[in-house]
Amino acid sequence: MAMGTGPIKPNGDIQEQGPHALESAIMMCIMHNYRERLSLVSAAQRLLNDQLEELVRASIQRLREADPVYQQVSDKSLNDQMRKTISLTLMRITDEPIPVSLASVAFETGQLRAIQGVDLQAVLRSFRIDLRVLWEAFLADAQTNGLGGNAAYLSELVGVWEATEVNINEVSEGYRIATDTLNQQTSELRIAVFRRLLDGPEGDSRIVSKLLSTLTFDPSESLFCVVVDLHESEYSLLSACQARLSQRGIKNYFSWHGQYLVGFVQSRAVNEDFLMVLLTEFHEYKSGFTEVRIPTTVRSAVDNTRTLVAALKSPGLHKLRQNWLTAFAYAEPTLSRAIADDVFFKFEQLTPYARGELLATIQAFFDTDGTVSLISKNMFRHRNTVRSRLAQIEELTGLRLDFPRDIAVLAVAFSTIKLND
């Protein structure tokens, strides 16, 4: 229907002349609008037959000037698709049967541009440029054929907009479906790569580097491995954490593996302390992390960090490097228990109070690197009391606290005691 007023329309005088006069006036209006429609169809046919290449060149030129993103699309691809979409628009206006080769071209263009990585807004901008070019061409044709001052004909040009909108709807649908498919394929690929990375054999740096690259990580740079005792139902916490990382441009990938959430984080701007801040949601859960400096150690880093998390008794984000003994005691229960029994068997003869005081002294010894003055300060005990208890520990354990090897044995034994308390 025309969006304007034709030169002939029924009025009160015609109605008063009787039903035949009114019917005649209505028929004249219909015929008049039909003539305008035929004029529009003729104009579309002229443009399709005589000016198609010119229209395509004009659209491509304007598109490249308006949107640099199309520099990544080849001339041939852009020219072929533009010719097809403009032809489709003009054929929609002519109401002629659309050939099979053109019927789905808008939909296919949407799919193609999604695969090429062109942003949807840029794709839609292309079709709106088509509309402007066609609109100007129809106006110029109207002037040439004496229709420039015909309001009824000009109102029929809304058909150009309607035909373009049909194309836009189809290209949007094609783009959406292709994007959903690509996202699904990418997600499935990354999940498979992630599992291969965690379950596959270590040692082949070429394979590990390729897997890390597929997950968008740089295999030549170190990254952090994170393990969290987080159930999949708490996905919203992971989303919040990932949003924070992504907002700062920090590469990350997380997925559930077994009963744990496992992830990788990579950025030169992130050190261990900053990572603790970035992963704030994980502090409420048993979690750990370690830095992976060599790509081929990714799997062992995950396994070791997972062992630490399994050994933890309370929530918190822990560095594996500061908790190796806890992880070792949990991973080697038979051996570590034997070491603890050998070192602390005489402690069983003490009263609960005396035993507790000596164990607290050992804890303070490791917390302060064995400095008597700091142990005294931390425990609110006199220095002589501290020296006396350290001497008692040496006597009961048979270890010298000034021998590095004996300190190492005591550290393993003490970690085992804490783990099993």
Coordinates of N, CA, C and O in Angstrom, one line a residue, residues 16 197 214:
E16 N -22.4 11.4 -1.9 CA -23.8 11.8 -2.1 C -24.3 11.5 -3.4 O -25.5 11.4 -3.7
L197 N 45.1 -31.9 28.2 CA 46.2 -31.3 28.9 C 46.4 -31.9 30.3 O 47.5 -32.1 30.8
T214 N 45.9 -23.5 22.0 CA 44.5 -23.6 21.6 C 43.6 -23.0 22.7 O 42.6 -22.5 22.4

